[in-house]
Amino acid sequence: MAKHPKSLSTIASGSYDGEVRLWNLTKKKCINSINGHDRFVRGLCFNPDGTRLFSVGDDSTVKVWNTEEFETPSHTFISQSVLYGVSCQWLNDKVFATCGDVVQLWDITRSQPTSTLKWGVDSLHHIAFNQIDTNVLASCASDRSIILYDTREVKPMRKVIMKLKTNQLAWNPMEAYVFTAANEDYNCYSYDTRKLESPINVHKDHVAAVTCIDYAPTGLEFVTGSYDKTIRIFESHHGHSREIYHTKRMQHLTSVIWSLDNKFVLSASDEMNIRIWKANASEKLGTLRPRERTALEYNATLKEKFAAHPQVKRIARHRQVPKHVYHERNQQLESKKKLKRKEENIRKHSKKNSIPYVSEKKKNVISEVV
């Protein structure tokens, strides 16, 4: 999925059968659809002014669609390899980047890529431009690394290698140096690009691989979707989620986005549905009367005042979770306790200081390569 940068009610979606659709969220209807690719639609993005939609698929083509006239592509670019992702450069509506075997930078006025950036990896499955420092972009590689690029350079800048593969990443729209990566080890990792040897925060709670991630426009929160069939909302400076969404019918999550008005979260999953969730579950939608607004503000003040009270804290933190998530979480806690106990026993019977303590932040990061 991709969100329109100018229109709050418009999003685009791509499916496994190659179909590309434009949706009107207020009417909950599809306003345009086209069979854009022969096989999977791997990536979608709008240009900064929202007049063009870029799509890439397994047929090794990049197609540019005019959002007003959605019948035939205005441009078609043919790549030499399979493409897995596309991202548009902010503040420049002519430049976009694709990833596959290599990262290719394209200009919409040219039929061939203007630049090719590679670092000897098999394939790259996700790419994203920074919204603030618009010349910087990052990609996720199949060799478990996250690679940073600068469009002004002729080769990649740096990369960090993790123990397991990163599925997707999202840049913080308010902090130029910060991005968060969704990893196969059930966690999300927030990094500062100035210090890649260890993440600044580890976000835990999922019980299966985290497949997709997107930041709120405020930069204070982000939403994740996982293979455990749940959506979680995290505060960017906290290690645990503040909210969890799930339904009986929802299957593995493939994409999540946060609306630009900061009120809604959208999710796409394997059972071919797009769902709209409130970013704040208890928030009342629609216009509020003055007495209603006063009562809500008073209740919020009370919650903040007594937030440290044990019973209030327990009620505010409690969430119902699916049975399979509950049991899997308990199993993972048990296995972590066993590993910790084993490590303590080894340390107890070894030479003093021979086995160093490793912080949780550094356990899953192998190295930084410059």
Tab-separated table of N, CA and C in Angstrom, residues 18-104:
chain	number	residue	atom	x	y	z
A	18	GLY	N	-1.255	-8.753	-9.735
A	18	GLY	CA	-0.794	-7.675	-10.592
A	18	GLY	C	-1.733	-6.488	-10.686
A	19	GLU	N	-2.833	-6.515	-9.948
A	19	GLU	CA	-3.808	-5.424	-10.025
A	19	GLU	C	-3.387	-4.266	-9.119
A	20	VAL	N	-3.558	-3.039	-9.628
A	20	VAL	CA	-3.286	-1.817	-8.874
A	20	VAL	C	-4.605	-1.067	-8.709
A	21	ARG	N	-4.909	-0.657	-7.485
A	21	ARG	CA	-6.173	0.032	-7.213
A	21	ARG	C	-5.956	1.327	-6.464
A	22	LEU	N	-6.836	2.306	-6.754
A	22	LEU	CA	-6.925	3.539	-5.976
A	22	LEU	C	-8.214	3.494	-5.165
A	23	TRP	N	-8.118	3.855	-3.868
A	23	TRP	CA	-9.262	3.770	-2.977
A	23	TRP	C	-9.607	5.128	-2.413
A	24	ASN	N	-10.920	5.363	-2.240
A	24	ASN	CA	-11.404	6.527	-1.513
A	24	ASN	C	-11.840	6.053	-0.135
A	25	LEU	N	-11.142	6.477	0.909
A	25	LEU	CA	-11.387	5.957	2.247
A	25	LEU	C	-12.683	6.478	2.854
A	26	THR	N	-13.071	7.707	2.531
A	26	THR	CA	-14.305	8.251	3.115
A	26	THR	C	-15.527	7.513	2.580
A	27	LYS	N	-15.492	7.144	1.300
A	27	LYS	CA	-16.610	6.389	0.714
A	27	LYS	C	-16.429	4.878	0.835
A	28	LYS	N	-15.200	4.451	1.215
A	28	LYS	CA	-14.875	3.027	1.330
A	28	LYS	C	-15.113	2.297	0.011
A	29	LYS	N	-14.690	2.953	-1.075
A	29	LYS	CA	-14.895	2.386	-2.407
A	29	LYS	C	-13.619	2.479	-3.227
A	30	CYS	N	-13.498	1.551	-4.186
A	30	CYS	CA	-12.406	1.611	-5.153
A	30	CYS	C	-12.799	2.586	-6.253
A	31	ILE	N	-11.964	3.589	-6.506
A	31	ILE	CA	-12.299	4.592	-7.517
A	31	ILE	C	-11.635	4.305	-8.855
A	32	ASN	N	-10.569	3.504	-8.850
A	32	ASN	CA	-9.898	3.125	-10.098
A	32	ASN	C	-9.170	1.812	-9.907
A	33	SER	N	-9.140	0.983	-10.924
A	33	SER	CA	-8.366	-0.257	-10.859
A	33	SER	C	-7.873	-0.604	-12.253
A	34	ILE	N	-6.706	-1.221	-12.298
A	34	ILE	CA	-6.089	-1.602	-13.573
A	34	ILE	C	-5.186	-2.803	-13.343
A	35	ASN	N	-5.133	-3.714	-14.296
A	35	ASN	CA	-4.169	-4.815	-14.229
A	35	ASN	C	-2.817	-4.291	-14.706
A	36	GLY	N	-2.033	-3.801	-13.759
A	36	GLY	CA	-0.809	-3.080	-14.102
A	36	GLY	C	0.374	-3.966	-14.429
A	37	HIS	N	0.455	-5.168	-13.799
A	37	HIS	CA	1.619	-6.034	-13.990
A	37	HIS	C	1.164	-7.468	-14.233
A	38	ASP	N	2.067	-8.244	-14.816
A	38	ASP	CA	1.736	-9.630	-15.137
A	38	ASP	C	1.709	-10.516	-13.901
A	39	ARG	N	2.531	-10.166	-12.906
A	39	ARG	CA	2.599	-10.976	-11.691
A	39	ARG	C	2.540	-10.067	-10.463
A	40	PHE	N	3.190	-10.472	-9.371
A	40	PHE	CA	3.109	-9.728	-8.106
A	40	PHE	C	3.419	-8.243	-8.296
A	41	VAL	N	2.663	-7.403	-7.598
A	41	VAL	CA	3.028	-5.992	-7.444
A	41	VAL	C	3.893	-5.896	-6.192
A	42	ARG	N	5.159	-5.570	-6.375
A	42	ARG	CA	6.114	-5.590	-5.258
A	42	ARG	C	6.205	-4.272	-4.498
A	43	GLY	N	5.942	-3.155	-5.181
A	43	GLY	CA	6.101	-1.863	-4.504
A	43	GLY	C	5.266	-0.781	-5.148
A	44	LEU	N	4.843	0.177	-4.318
A	44	LEU	CA	4.065	1.328	-4.778
A	44	LEU	C	4.558	2.576	-4.061
A	45	CYS	N	4.526	3.712	-4.745
A	45	CYS	CA	4.789	4.991	-4.069
A	45	CYS	C	4.262	6.136	-4.925
A	46	PHE	N	3.834	7.203	-4.258
A	46	PHE	CA	3.404	8.423	-4.931
A	46	PHE	C	4.577	9.387	-5.014
A	47	ASN	N	4.565	10.236	-6.059
A	47	ASN	CA	5.563	11.307	-6.102
A	47	ASN	C	5.153	12.395	-5.112
A	48	PRO	N	6.026	13.364	-4.787
A	48	PRO	CA	5.736	14.322	-3.702
A	48	PRO	C	4.459	15.131	-3.881
A	49	ASP	N	4.044	15.441	-5.110
A	49	ASP	CA	2.812	16.226	-5.272
A	49	ASP	C	1.587	15.354	-5.525
A	50	GLY	N	1.758	14.020	-5.567
A	50	GLY	CA	0.624	13.118	-5.673
A	50	GLY	C	0.009	12.976	-7.041
A	51	THR	N	0.639	13.525	-8.074
A	51	THR	CA	0.063	13.434	-9.427
A	51	THR	C	0.445	12.133	-10.131
A	52	ARG	N	1.492	11.466	-9.639
A	52	ARG	CA	1.923	10.211	-10.269
A	52	ARG	C	2.024	9.107	-9.225
A	53	LEU	N	1.723	7.885	-9.685
A	53	LEU	CA	1.875	6.692	-8.862
A	53	LEU	C	2.857	5.758	-9.551
A	54	PHE	N	3.918	5.350	-8.832
A	54	PHE	CA	4.924	4.433	-9.361
A	54	PHE	C	4.634	3.032	-8.840
A	55	SER	N	4.712	2.043	-9.733
A	55	SER	CA	4.514	0.649	-9.317
A	55	SER	C	5.588	-0.224	-9.940
A	56	VAL	N	6.053	-1.223	-9.173
A	56	VAL	CA	7.019	-2.196	-9.687
A	56	VAL	C	6.473	-3.593	-9.435
A	57	GLY	N	6.840	-4.521	-10.334
A	57	GLY	CA	6.344	-5.882	-10.197
A	57	GLY	C	7.363	-6.915	-10.620
A	58	ASP	N	6.945	-8.169	-10.537
A	58	ASP	CA	7.830	-9.274	-10.896
A	58	ASP	C	8.095	-9.360	-12.397
A	59	ASP	N	7.403	-8.552	-13.195
A	59	ASP	CA	7.661	-8.546	-14.640
A	59	ASP	C	8.799	-7.596	-15.017
A	60	SER	N	9.572	-7.147	-14.010
A	60	SER	CA	10.780	-6.326	-14.206
A	60	SER	C	10.487	-4.972	-14.860
A	61	THR	N	9.330	-4.417	-14.596
A	61	THR	CA	8.991	-3.106	-15.155
A	61	THR	C	8.619	-2.133	-14.045
A	62	VAL	N	8.917	-0.864	-14.300
A	62	VAL	CA	8.435	0.236	-13.462
A	62	VAL	C	7.408	0.988	-14.291
A	63	LYS	N	6.193	1.103	-13.777
A	63	LYS	CA	5.140	1.811	-14.500
A	63	LYS	C	4.718	3.051	-13.725
A	64	VAL	N	4.544	4.134	-14.461
A	64	VAL	CA	4.157	5.413	-13.868
A	64	VAL	C	2.736	5.714	-14.324
A	65	TRP	N	1.837	5.889	-13.335
A	65	TRP	CA	0.430	6.107	-13.616
A	65	TRP	C	0.056	7.535	-13.248
A	66	ASN	N	-0.737	8.169	-14.119
A	66	ASN	CA	-1.311	9.465	-13.795
A	66	ASN	C	-2.536	9.225	-12.920
A	67	THR	N	-2.578	9.812	-11.736
A	67	THR	CA	-3.668	9.517	-10.798
A	67	THR	C	-5.019	10.039	-11.279
A	68	GLU	N	-5.025	10.966	-12.244
A	68	GLU	CA	-6.289	11.464	-12.790
A	68	GLU	C	-6.781	10.568	-13.928
A	69	GLU	N	-5.863	10.154	-14.794
A	69	GLU	CA	-6.219	9.264	-15.908
A	69	GLU	C	-5.511	7.938	-15.676
A	70	PHE	N	-6.257	6.980	-15.174
A	70	PHE	CA	-5.654	5.763	-14.654
A	70	PHE	C	-5.790	4.582	-15.619
A	71	GLU	N	-5.922	4.836	-16.906
A	71	GLU	CA	-6.200	3.748	-17.846
A	71	GLU	C	-4.923	3.113	-18.385
A	72	THR	N	-3.979	3.926	-18.801
A	72	THR	CA	-2.707	3.408	-19.334
A	72	THR	C	-1.558	4.130	-18.643
A	73	PRO	N	-0.401	3.461	-18.472
A	73	PRO	CA	0.744	4.130	-17.826
A	73	PRO	C	1.307	5.248	-18.700
A	74	SER	N	1.675	6.350	-18.071
A	74	SER	CA	2.265	7.464	-18.819
A	74	SER	C	3.718	7.171	-19.181
A	75	HIS	N	4.410	6.363	-18.370
A	75	HIS	CA	5.785	5.947	-18.656
A	75	HIS	C	5.948	4.490	-18.241
A	76	THR	N	6.786	3.765	-18.969
A	76	THR	CA	7.149	2.392	-18.603
A	76	THR	C	8.654	2.244	-18.732
A	77	PHE	N	9.295	1.795	-17.648
A	77	PHE	CA	10.741	1.585	-17.633
A	77	PHE	C	11.005	0.094	-17.461
A	78	ILE	N	11.898	-0.449	-18.272
A	78	ILE	CA	12.226	-1.877	-18.223
A	78	ILE	C	13.582	-2.059	-17.562
A	79	SER	N	13.609	-2.892	-16.526
A	79	SER	CA	14.845	-3.154	-15.796
A	79	SER	C	15.464	-4.462	-16.275
A	80	GLN	N	16.766	-4.605	-16.048
A	80	GLN	CA	17.477	-5.821	-16.437
A	80	GLN	C	17.297	-6.944	-15.426
A	81	SER	N	16.715	-6.658	-14.264
A	81	SER	CA	16.548	-7.673	-13.220
A	81	SER	C	15.195	-7.494	-12.549
A	82	VAL	N	14.814	-8.465	-11.735
A	82	VAL	CA	13.552	-8.392	-11.009
A	82	VAL	C	13.617	-7.253	-9.992
A	83	LEU	N	12.520	-6.536	-9.849
A	83	LEU	CA	12.457	-5.400	-8.925
A	83	LEU	C	11.589	-5.756	-7.730
A	84	TYR	N	12.030	-5.321	-6.534
A	84	TYR	CA	11.302	-5.637	-5.310
A	84	TYR	C	10.787	-4.420	-4.564
A	85	GLY	N	11.225	-3.225	-4.932
A	85	GLY	CA	10.785	-2.041	-4.204
A	85	GLY	C	11.028	-0.772	-4.986
A	86	VAL	N	10.286	0.281	-4.642
A	86	VAL	CA	10.441	1.582	-5.286
A	86	VAL	C	10.198	2.664	-4.243
A	87	SER	N	10.918	3.776	-4.380
A	87	SER	CA	10.743	4.915	-3.474
A	87	SER	C	11.046	6.195	-4.228
A	88	CYS	N	10.234	7.224	-3.997
A	88	CYS	CA	10.418	8.513	-4.671
A	88	CYS	C	11.196	9.467	-3.785
A	89	GLN	N	12.053	10.259	-4.425
A	89	GLN	CA	12.819	11.254	-3.679
A	89	GLN	C	11.920	12.423	-3.305
A	90	TRP	N	11.992	12.819	-2.046
A	90	TRP	CA	11.184	13.940	-1.584
A	90	TRP	C	11.730	15.244	-2.153
A	91	LEU	N	10.830	16.174	-2.426
A	91	LEU	CA	11.151	17.508	-2.964
A	91	LEU	C	11.678	17.461	-4.396
A	92	ASN	N	11.638	16.290	-5.020
A	92	ASN	CA	12.051	16.178	-6.431
A	92	ASN	C	11.146	15.142	-7.086
A	93	ASP	N	10.200	15.605	-7.898
A	93	ASP	CA	9.196	14.695	-8.439
A	93	ASP	C	9.661	13.936	-9.674
A	94	LYS	N	10.929	14.109	-10.082
A	94	LYS	CA	11.429	13.393	-11.253
A	94	LYS	C	12.339	12.217	-10.914
A	95	VAL	N	12.869	12.180	-9.704
A	95	VAL	CA	13.857	11.163	-9.334
A	95	VAL	C	13.193	10.101	-8.457
A	96	PHE	N	13.446	8.838	-8.769
A	96	PHE	CA	12.993	7.735	-7.924
A	96	PHE	C	14.044	6.643	-7.947
A	97	ALA	N	13.954	5.733	-6.994
A	97	ALA	CA	14.936	4.649	-6.852
A	97	ALA	C	14.218	3.313	-6.782
A	98	THR	N	14.847	2.282	-7.340
A	98	THR	CA	14.311	0.922	-7.269
A	98	THR	C	15.386	-0.001	-6.712
A	99	CYS	N	14.955	-1.131	-6.178
A	99	CYS	CA	15.902	-2.113	-5.665
A	99	CYS	C	15.531	-3.494	-6.188
A	100	GLY	N	16.556	-4.303	-6.402
A	100	GLY	CA	16.420	-5.682	-6.853
A	100	GLY	C	17.754	-6.362	-6.615
A	101	ASP	N	18.484	-6.647	-7.687
A	101	ASP	CA	19.867	-7.101	-7.527
A	101	ASP	C	20.774	-5.958	-7.067
A	102	VAL	N	20.456	-4.744	-7.532
A	102	VAL	CA	21.209	-3.532	-7.174
A	102	VAL	C	20.209	-2.413	-6.932
A	103	VAL	N	20.712	-1.296	-6.417
A	103	VAL	CA	19.895	-0.084	-6.295
A	103	VAL	C	20.113	0.756	-7.540
A	104	GLN	N	19.019	1.126	-8.192
A	104	GLN	CA	19.094	1.937	-9.405
A	104	GLN	C	18.381	3.258	-9.176
